[in-house]
Short mmCIF file of C-alpha atoms and ligand atoms in Angstrom, two decimals:
data_model
loop_
_atom_site.label_atom_id
_atom_site.label_comp_id
_atom_site.label_asym_id
_atom_site.label_seq_id
_atom_site.Cartn_x
_atom_site.Cartn_y
_atom_site.Cartn_z
CA MET B 704 8.96 8.68 29.31
CA ALA B 705 6.62 5.75 30.17
CA HIS B 706 4.40 5.19 26.47
CA THR B 707 1.10 4.21 26.53
CA LEU B 708 -2.17 4.14 23.72
CA LEU B 709 -4.90 5.59 24.97
CA ASN B 710 -6.81 4.16 21.77
CA ASP B 711 -6.13 0.79 21.13
CA THR B 712 -9.17 -0.26 19.84
CA PHE B 713 -8.13 -0.12 15.95
CA LEU B 714 -4.50 -2.58 16.49
CA ARG B 715 -6.90 -4.31 18.35
CA ALA B 716 -9.16 -5.19 15.77
CA LEU B 717 -6.37 -5.73 13.50
CA LEU B 718 -5.43 -8.69 15.13
CA ARG B 719 -8.71 -9.87 15.89
CA GLN B 720 -8.67 -9.58 19.70
CA PRO B 721 -12.19 -8.06 21.64
CA THR B 722 -13.08 -4.45 21.54
CA ASP B 723 -15.95 -2.70 23.17
CA TYR B 724 -17.00 -0.97 20.24
CA THR B 725 -15.68 -1.30 16.19
CA PRO B 726 -13.13 0.97 15.09
CA ILE B 727 -13.41 3.21 12.41
CA TRP B 728 -11.00 5.39 10.25
CA LEU B 729 -11.43 6.51 6.20
CA MET B 730 -9.75 6.34 3.37
CA ARG B 731 -8.65 9.31 2.45
CA GLN B 732 -9.37 11.26 5.53
CA ALA B 733 -7.13 13.83 5.07
CA GLY B 734 -8.32 16.03 1.86
CA ARG B 735 -10.16 18.12 -0.15
CA TYR B 736 -13.44 18.08 1.24
CA LEU B 737 -11.72 19.58 4.34
CA PRO B 738 -12.00 23.47 4.18
CA GLU B 739 -9.15 23.49 6.53
CA TYR B 740 -6.62 20.90 4.15
CA ASN B 741 -7.47 23.61 1.26
CA ALA B 742 -6.51 26.77 3.57
CA THR B 743 -3.12 24.42 3.86
CA ARG B 744 -2.26 23.34 0.89
CA SER B 745 -2.97 27.30 -0.37
CA ARG B 746 -0.44 28.55 2.13
CA ALA B 747 1.54 25.16 1.05
CA GLY B 748 1.12 26.18 -2.17
CA SER B 749 0.97 22.61 -3.54
CA PHE B 750 -0.32 19.03 -2.83
CA LEU B 751 3.46 18.20 -3.21
CA GLY B 752 4.70 21.28 -1.12
CA LEU B 753 2.04 19.79 1.11
CA ALA B 754 3.52 17.17 1.37
CA LYS B 755 7.29 17.27 1.74
CA ASN B 756 6.96 19.36 4.02
CA PRO B 757 7.11 17.38 7.70
CA ASP B 758 4.74 20.27 9.50
CA TYR B 759 2.16 20.61 7.18
CA ALA B 760 1.78 17.02 6.48
CA THR B 761 1.65 16.40 10.37
CA GLU B 762 -0.46 19.38 10.35
CA VAL B 763 -3.33 18.36 8.05
CA THR B 764 -2.66 14.60 10.05
CA LEU B 765 -4.27 15.71 12.63
CA GLN B 766 -7.27 17.67 11.02
CA PRO B 767 -9.57 15.13 10.79
CA LEU B 768 -8.67 13.42 13.97
CA GLU B 769 -10.08 17.55 15.56
CA ARG B 770 -12.95 17.21 13.96
CA TYR B 771 -13.82 13.02 14.06
CA PRO B 772 -13.39 11.14 17.39
CA LEU B 773 -12.02 8.05 14.78
CA ASP B 774 -9.50 5.41 15.80
CA ALA B 775 -6.48 6.01 13.95
CA ALA B 776 -4.55 8.24 12.21
CA ILE B 777 -3.27 7.90 8.48
CA LEU B 778 0.15 9.24 7.24
CA PHE B 779 0.03 12.04 5.19
CA SER B 780 1.63 11.28 2.08
CA ASP B 781 0.94 9.83 -1.36
CA ILE B 782 1.77 6.19 -2.96
CA LEU B 783 3.57 7.91 -5.54
CA THR B 784 6.52 8.97 -3.73
CA ILE B 785 8.19 6.14 -4.38
CA PRO B 786 8.58 6.18 -8.54
CA ASP B 787 9.17 10.41 -7.80
CA ALA B 788 12.16 9.30 -5.72
CA MET B 789 13.39 6.57 -8.71
CA GLY B 790 13.84 9.77 -10.14
CA LEU B 791 10.50 10.01 -13.05
CA GLY B 792 9.67 13.52 -12.11
CA LEU B 793 6.25 13.34 -9.98
CA ASP B 794 3.61 16.75 -10.45
CA PHE B 795 0.04 17.40 -9.79
CA ALA B 796 -0.77 19.97 -12.74
CA ALA B 797 -3.86 21.93 -11.10
CA GLY B 798 -7.34 20.08 -10.95
CA GLU B 799 -5.63 16.91 -12.75
CA GLY B 800 -4.32 13.56 -11.62
CA PRO B 801 -0.61 12.90 -11.38
CA LYS B 802 1.56 13.18 -13.77
CA PHE B 803 5.59 11.98 -14.31
CA ALA B 804 7.71 13.86 -16.65
CA ARG B 805 9.82 10.90 -17.38
CA PRO B 806 8.01 7.13 -17.79
CA VAL B 807 8.85 4.06 -17.90
CA ARG B 808 8.78 2.79 -21.50
CA THR B 809 11.94 1.32 -23.03
CA GLU B 810 13.75 -1.54 -21.99
CA ALA B 811 16.74 1.21 -21.41
CA ASP B 812 14.44 3.16 -19.10
CA ILE B 813 13.87 -0.40 -17.06
CA ALA B 814 16.95 -1.67 -16.64
CA LYS B 815 17.84 1.92 -15.73
CA LEU B 816 14.93 1.40 -12.35
CA ALA B 817 16.55 0.77 -8.74
CA VAL B 818 15.83 1.27 -5.69
CA PRO B 819 15.39 4.20 -3.72
CA ASP B 820 18.38 5.13 -0.64
CA ILE B 821 14.90 6.07 1.35
CA GLU B 822 17.10 7.91 3.79
CA ALA B 823 18.80 9.80 0.46
CA THR B 824 15.68 10.57 -1.15
CA LEU B 825 12.58 9.74 0.99
CA SER B 826 13.21 11.39 4.19
CA TYR B 827 10.96 14.03 4.60
CA VAL B 828 8.54 11.25 4.52
CA THR B 829 10.21 9.38 7.77
CA ASP B 830 10.61 13.20 9.41
CA ALA B 831 6.49 13.59 9.31
CA VAL B 832 5.64 10.37 11.17
CA ARG B 833 8.13 10.63 13.59
CA GLU B 834 6.73 14.79 14.00
CA ILE B 835 3.18 12.89 13.61
CA ARG B 836 3.72 10.53 16.70
CA ARG B 837 5.17 13.40 18.59
CA ALA B 838 2.00 15.30 17.72
CA LEU B 839 -0.28 12.47 18.51
CA THR B 840 1.27 12.07 22.04
CA ASP B 841 0.55 14.91 25.31
CA ALA B 842 3.46 16.14 27.93
CA GLU B 843 2.80 12.56 30.18
CA GLY B 844 3.50 10.38 26.77
CA ARG B 845 -0.22 9.58 25.75
CA GLN B 846 -0.97 8.91 22.69
CA ARG B 847 -4.03 9.11 20.90
CA VAL B 848 -5.12 6.89 19.05
CA PRO B 849 -2.06 5.09 16.20
CA LEU B 850 -0.34 5.95 13.10
CA ILE B 851 -0.80 4.38 10.08
CA GLY B 852 2.23 3.51 7.47
CA PHE B 853 1.32 2.65 3.64
CA SER B 854 2.38 2.49 -0.30
CA GLY B 855 1.33 1.37 -3.05
CA SER B 856 1.71 -2.08 -4.45
CA PRO B 857 4.27 -3.20 -6.62
CA TRP B 858 1.26 -3.58 -9.79
CA THR B 859 0.01 0.19 -8.88
CA LEU B 860 2.86 1.69 -8.99
CA ALA B 861 4.01 -0.02 -11.89
CA CYS B 862 0.61 1.77 -13.40
CA TYR B 863 1.18 4.75 -12.67
CA MET B 864 4.83 4.48 -13.77
CA VAL B 865 3.99 2.88 -17.35
CA GLU B 866 0.67 5.01 -18.13
CA GLY B 867 2.76 8.55 -17.01
CA GLY B 868 -0.26 9.36 -14.85
CA GLY B 869 -3.67 8.11 -14.44
CA SER B 870 -5.51 6.03 -17.14
CA ASP B 871 -9.02 4.91 -18.57
CA ASP B 872 -7.83 1.35 -19.57
CA PHE B 873 -4.17 0.70 -18.57
CA ARG B 874 -3.90 -0.16 -22.25
CA THR B 875 0.17 0.99 -22.14
CA VAL B 876 0.92 -0.72 -18.60
CA LYS B 877 -0.98 -4.44 -19.70
CA SER B 878 -0.32 -4.25 -23.72
CA MET B 879 3.88 -4.26 -21.62
CA LEU B 880 2.73 -7.11 -19.20
CA TYR B 881 1.33 -9.30 -21.90
CA ALA B 882 3.76 -8.86 -25.03
CA ARG B 883 6.38 -8.78 -22.39
CA PRO B 884 6.22 -10.63 -19.18
CA GLU B 885 9.52 -10.82 -18.23
CA LEU B 886 9.78 -7.12 -18.83
CA MET B 887 7.13 -6.45 -16.52
CA HIS B 888 8.27 -8.65 -13.74
CA ARG B 889 11.89 -6.85 -13.86
CA ILE B 890 9.62 -3.59 -13.40
CA LEU B 891 7.90 -5.20 -10.11
CA GLU B 892 10.69 -6.76 -8.47
CA VAL B 893 12.37 -3.16 -8.50
CA ASN B 894 9.46 -2.10 -6.68
CA ALA B 895 8.14 -4.62 -4.47
CA GLY B 896 12.20 -4.03 -2.93
CA ALA B 897 10.88 -0.30 -2.83
CA VAL B 898 7.85 -1.28 -1.03
CA ALA B 899 9.89 -2.97 1.86
CA ALA B 900 12.07 -0.42 2.62
CA TYR B 901 9.77 2.18 2.30
CA LEU B 902 7.43 0.43 4.92
CA ASN B 903 10.06 -1.23 7.35
CA ALA B 904 11.50 2.52 7.57
CA GLN B 905 8.10 4.29 8.31
CA ILE B 906 8.06 1.36 10.74
CA GLU B 907 11.25 2.16 12.15
CA ALA B 908 10.14 6.27 12.12
CA GLY B 909 7.30 5.06 14.48
CA ALA B 910 4.32 3.54 12.05
CA GLN B 911 2.30 1.54 13.83
CA ALA B 912 0.08 -0.50 10.97
CA VAL B 913 0.92 -0.51 7.63
CA MET B 914 -0.99 -1.03 4.70
CA ILE B 915 -0.85 -1.99 0.90
CA PHE B 916 -3.03 0.00 -2.09
CA ASP B 917 -3.30 -2.51 -4.63
CA THR B 918 -5.88 0.05 -5.87
CA TRP B 919 -5.19 -1.24 -9.64
CA GLY B 920 -4.95 -5.11 -9.41
CA GLY B 921 -8.94 -5.59 -10.02
CA ALA B 922 -8.29 -4.01 -13.71
CA LEU B 923 -6.37 -7.98 -13.93
CA ALA B 924 -7.70 -10.74 -15.14
CA ASP B 925 -7.79 -14.07 -13.02
CA GLY B 926 -4.22 -15.72 -13.11
CA VAL B 927 -2.85 -12.68 -14.55
CA TYR B 928 -3.60 -11.11 -10.97
CA GLN B 929 -2.27 -13.43 -9.25
CA ARG B 930 1.42 -13.48 -10.97
CA PHE B 931 1.63 -9.38 -11.33
CA SER B 932 0.39 -8.49 -7.99
CA LEU B 933 -0.68 -10.36 -6.18
CA HIS B 934 2.94 -12.47 -5.63
CA TYR B 935 4.69 -8.97 -5.45
CA ILE B 936 2.07 -8.09 -2.65
CA GLU B 937 3.26 -11.60 -0.86
CA LYS B 938 7.19 -10.52 -1.23
CA VAL B 939 6.32 -7.33 0.60
CA VAL B 940 4.87 -8.79 3.69
CA GLY B 941 7.45 -11.16 3.43
CA CYS B 942 10.14 -8.38 3.87
CA LEU B 943 8.16 -6.38 6.40
CA LYS B 944 9.26 -6.23 10.24
CA ARG B 945 6.29 -7.11 12.31
CA GLU B 946 6.86 -6.42 15.36
CA HIS B 947 8.15 -2.90 15.92
CA ASP B 948 9.01 -1.43 20.10
CA GLY B 949 7.74 -4.39 21.51
CA ALA B 950 4.62 -4.25 19.33
CA ARG B 951 2.89 -6.58 16.68
CA VAL B 952 2.61 -4.29 13.82
CA PRO B 953 -0.38 -5.54 11.98
CA VAL B 954 -0.20 -5.28 8.28
CA ILE B 955 -3.93 -4.18 5.72
CA THR B 956 -3.61 -4.38 2.07
CA PHE B 957 -6.67 -3.71 -0.32
CA THR B 958 -7.07 -4.77 -3.90
CA LYS B 959 -9.79 -2.70 -5.43
CA GLY B 960 -11.97 -5.44 -7.12
CA GLY B 961 -10.46 -7.83 -5.00
CA GLY B 962 -13.83 -10.00 -3.16
CA LEU B 963 -13.18 -12.16 -5.85
CA TRP B 964 -9.36 -13.24 -5.05
CA LEU B 965 -10.20 -12.50 -0.85
CA GLU B 966 -8.68 -16.01 0.03
CA GLU B 967 -6.00 -16.13 -1.89
CA ILE B 968 -5.22 -12.35 -0.66
CA ALA B 969 -5.61 -14.03 3.04
CA ALA B 970 -3.41 -16.16 2.75
CA THR B 971 -0.45 -13.54 2.13
CA GLY B 972 0.71 -13.58 5.37
CA VAL B 973 -1.28 -10.41 5.67
CA ASP B 974 -3.25 -9.66 9.01
CA ALA B 975 -6.16 -7.47 7.62
CA VAL B 976 -7.63 -7.44 4.03
CA GLY B 977 -9.35 -4.52 2.70
CA LEU B 978 -12.55 -4.66 1.19
CA ASP B 979 -14.10 -2.82 -1.58
CA TRP B 980 -18.21 -1.88 -0.83
CA THR B 981 -19.61 -4.20 -3.76
CA VAL B 982 -18.17 -7.11 -1.40
CA ASN B 983 -21.16 -8.53 1.43
CA LEU B 984 -19.17 -8.00 4.74
CA GLY B 985 -20.79 -11.18 5.81
CA ARG B 986 -19.81 -13.71 3.15
CA ALA B 987 -16.51 -13.11 3.75
CA ARG B 988 -16.25 -13.18 7.23
CA GLU B 989 -17.39 -16.36 6.21
CA ARG B 990 -15.44 -17.29 3.61
CA VAL B 991 -11.54 -16.28 5.85
CA GLY B 992 -12.95 -16.92 8.80
CA ALA B 993 -11.18 -16.43 11.82
CA ARG B 994 -7.80 -16.35 9.13
CA VAL B 995 -7.15 -12.45 8.89
CA ALA B 996 -9.35 -9.24 10.11
CA LEU B 997 -11.25 -7.54 7.75
CA GLN B 998 -11.18 -3.56 6.91
CA GLY B 999 -14.70 -1.43 4.98
CA ASN B 1000 -16.81 -1.79 3.41
CA ILE B 1001 -19.61 1.01 2.86
CA ASP B 1002 -19.99 2.35 -0.14
CA PRO B 1003 -18.48 6.55 -0.14
CA THR B 1004 -21.76 7.98 -1.94
CA VAL B 1005 -23.52 6.97 0.77
CA LEU B 1006 -22.27 9.93 2.76
CA PHE B 1007 -23.82 12.29 -0.01
CA ALA B 1008 -26.94 10.34 1.41
CA PRO B 1009 -29.32 12.17 4.26
CA PRO B 1010 -28.15 11.93 7.99
CA ALA B 1011 -30.88 9.10 8.88
CA THR B 1012 -29.61 7.28 5.25
CA ILE B 1013 -25.65 7.58 6.25
CA ARG B 1014 -26.82 5.50 10.06
CA GLU B 1015 -29.06 3.20 8.49
CA GLU B 1016 -26.30 2.02 5.76
CA ALA B 1017 -23.62 2.08 8.47
CA ARG B 1018 -25.83 -0.15 10.74
CA LYS B 1019 -26.47 -2.61 7.78
CA VAL B 1020 -22.43 -2.89 7.14
CA LEU B 1021 -22.18 -3.72 11.02
CA ASP B 1022 -24.59 -6.32 11.59
CA SER B 1023 -23.50 -7.57 7.96
CA PHE B 1024 -20.25 -9.01 9.91
CA GLY B 1025 -22.03 -9.56 13.20
CA ASP B 1026 -20.50 -9.88 16.64
CA HIS B 1027 -17.11 -10.98 15.97
CA PRO B 1028 -13.54 -9.89 16.38
CA GLY B 1029 -11.37 -8.62 13.85
CA HIS B 1030 -13.82 -5.43 11.76
CA VAL B 1031 -12.29 -2.46 11.35
CA PHE B 1032 -14.96 0.00 10.34
CA ASN B 1033 -13.95 1.94 6.19
CA LEU B 1034 -15.24 3.48 3.35
CA GLY B 1035 -15.07 0.87 0.63
CA HIS B 1036 -12.50 3.35 -1.72
CA GLY B 1037 -10.78 6.98 -0.40
CA ILE B 1038 -13.52 9.58 0.17
CA SER B 1039 -14.79 12.15 -2.32
CA GLN B 1040 -13.44 16.06 -2.39
CA PHE B 1041 -17.08 16.78 -2.61
CA THR B 1042 -18.64 15.44 0.60
CA PRO B 1043 -20.49 17.41 3.43
CA PRO B 1044 -17.63 17.24 6.53
CA GLU B 1045 -20.43 16.73 9.22
CA HIS B 1046 -21.95 14.14 7.71
CA VAL B 1047 -19.09 11.93 8.58
CA ALA B 1048 -19.55 13.40 11.39
CA GLU B 1049 -22.34 11.11 11.34
CA LEU B 1050 -20.82 7.91 10.32
CA VAL B 1051 -18.39 7.94 12.75
CA ASP B 1052 -20.75 8.35 15.76
CA GLU B 1053 -23.58 5.53 14.52
CA VAL B 1054 -19.92 3.36 13.90
CA HIS B 1055 -19.12 3.48 17.58
CA ARG B 1056 -22.60 3.70 18.58
CA HIS B 1057 -24.15 0.90 17.44
CA SER B 1058 -21.03 -1.41 17.29
CA ARG B 1059 -21.71 -1.25 21.24
CA THR B 1060 -25.28 -1.70 21.19
CA ILE B 1061 -24.37 -5.35 19.26
CA ARG B 1062 -22.15 -5.74 21.60
CA ALA B 1063 -23.64 -5.17 24.63
CA ARG B 1064 -26.56 -7.32 22.92
CA ALA B 1065 -24.77 -10.18 23.45
O1 LIG L 2281 -5.52 9.14 3.72
C1 LIG L 2281 -5.07 10.09 4.00
O2 LIG L 2281 -5.89 10.41 4.66
C2 LIG L 2281 -3.67 9.86 3.90
C3 LIG L 2281 -3.53 10.33 2.77
C4 LIG L 2281 -3.20 9.62 1.14
C5 LIG L 2281 -3.41 10.40 -0.55
N1 LIG L 2281 -3.15 9.59 -1.17
C6 LIG L 2281 -3.40 12.18 -0.05
C7 LIG L 2281 -4.08 12.80 -1.33
C8 LIG L 2281 -3.11 7.90 0.65
C9 LIG L 2281 -3.61 6.84 1.56
C10 LIG L 2281 -3.25 9.23 -0.63
C11 LIG L 2281 -2.88 7.50 -1.63
C12 LIG L 2281 -3.28 6.99 -3.02
N2 LIG L 2281 -2.56 8.23 -3.58
C13 LIG L 2281 -3.64 5.88 -3.81
C14 LIG L 2281 -4.19 4.22 -3.46
C15 LIG L 2281 -5.12 5.19 -2.70
C16 LIG L 2281 -6.32 4.99 -3.56
O3 LIG L 2281 -6.97 6.36 -3.15
O4 LIG L 2281 -6.90 4.08 -4.77
C17 LIG L 2281 -3.61 6.64 -5.03
C18 LIG L 2281 -4.09 5.90 -6.52
C19 LIG L 2281 -3.14 7.65 -5.35
C20 LIG L 2281 -2.49 8.40 -6.38
C21 LIG L 2281 -2.96 10.31 -6.46
N3 LIG L 2281 -2.79 11.00 -5.60
C22 LIG L 2281 -4.05 10.60 -7.81
C23 LIG L 2281 -5.00 9.71 -8.39
C24 LIG L 2281 -4.03 11.62 -7.08
C25 LIG L 2281 -5.84 12.99 -8.22
C26 LIG L 2281 -6.32 12.51 -8.03
C27 LIG L 2281 -7.17 12.51 -6.67
O5 LIG L 2281 -8.10 11.73 -6.21
O6 LIG L 2281 -7.34 13.87 -5.94
C28 LIG L 2281 -3.85 12.20 -5.63
C29 LIG L 2281 -3.39 12.94 -5.44
C30 LIG L 2281 -3.80 12.82 -3.62
N4 LIG L 2281 -3.45 12.26 -3.02
C31 LIG L 2281 -4.56 13.99 -3.14
C32 LIG L 2281 -4.91 13.20 -1.60
C33 LIG L 2281 -5.55 14.22 -1.22
C34 LIG L 2281 -5.35 15.15 -3.86
C35 LIG L 2281 -4.73 16.05 -3.90
C36 LIG L 2281 -5.14 17.69 -3.81
O7 LIG L 2281 -5.00 18.33 -2.99
O8 LIG L 2281 -4.94 18.44 -5.57
#
């Protein structure tokens, strides 16, 4: 069957090709701010019940696309599937964050760590990728929007694996980093192998772009970030399959709090860099020129403001980037669970509308 992508704006922007308007998707676009997500999650019994069942994962992946004309779908899953597959025992206690039954603390724990067999442990993810691709495609083989696959960065995964859950100060994992750097490098080496294998499996199953979430890279000192986070992201990027089914598979990396290291992040071989809201997008574009596309970066809290303010702030971000190819609009971090869903429609509409106006002016 002939395969056509009805809307390739997102992929074109990542490759810095001209588009009629600026594409938009939202980090965590499927989630608790949507009542339909909460309904599916209660049918599934839990968050992990949802994520580990490809039918449910497909259903919730498509929910935000039914409400809003978003330009990409993102696989519904979590970054913590990898440490779970390594045997750490992931659990999400209701109302709390993630918890691991067996965190990585001792030399013996670290010696035991290994890259999991993706097919044996994470086939629920690759099955979901295939099922979502089918659900995005009509009987004539026309696909609505591209599908993004993702993983955590080696460092961000290590944070959860060593802390055993979330943390305010990352005391345990950073103490290990400073006291026993060779042990930390061994964890990161294994994680990099796992992340590369996991992303390549998603690409082979049909993910058309992939994103590396380095949520906690910004917790590291300058110099330490480069050796313990960025180095391993670069390693992963070097192992990724960059073409599949005759199409380029763009790679995005996002270090929250990484604005100061933008040039170095852009030099890792990625196609696009995600930015949080602390960065001025126009100045960021001047710093990287045409080397990479940029993704971001409106403050997710703007979505709590009245619609006129949401639209004004969206225009500021678009105007700051200016009329150049290579911008994917997004939030500077994940959408809050308390966001009014109708406000998201205002943002998506204004990004599409105003970016067309900017193109017309040129
Ligand atoms: O963007 C999407 O729509 C795809 C789904 C997605 C989820 N998690 C679903 C999820 C993605 C891309 C993630 C990535 C993720 N997970 C990150 C990196 C991105 C970021 O936000 O910084 C991190 C650090 C995690 C780890 C994680 N998962 C935490 C800390 C939590 C609990 C806290 C919270 O925000 O809920 C989760 C759970 C989680 N992952 C939920 C969703 C929708 C909420 C769980 C629920 O339904 O109860």
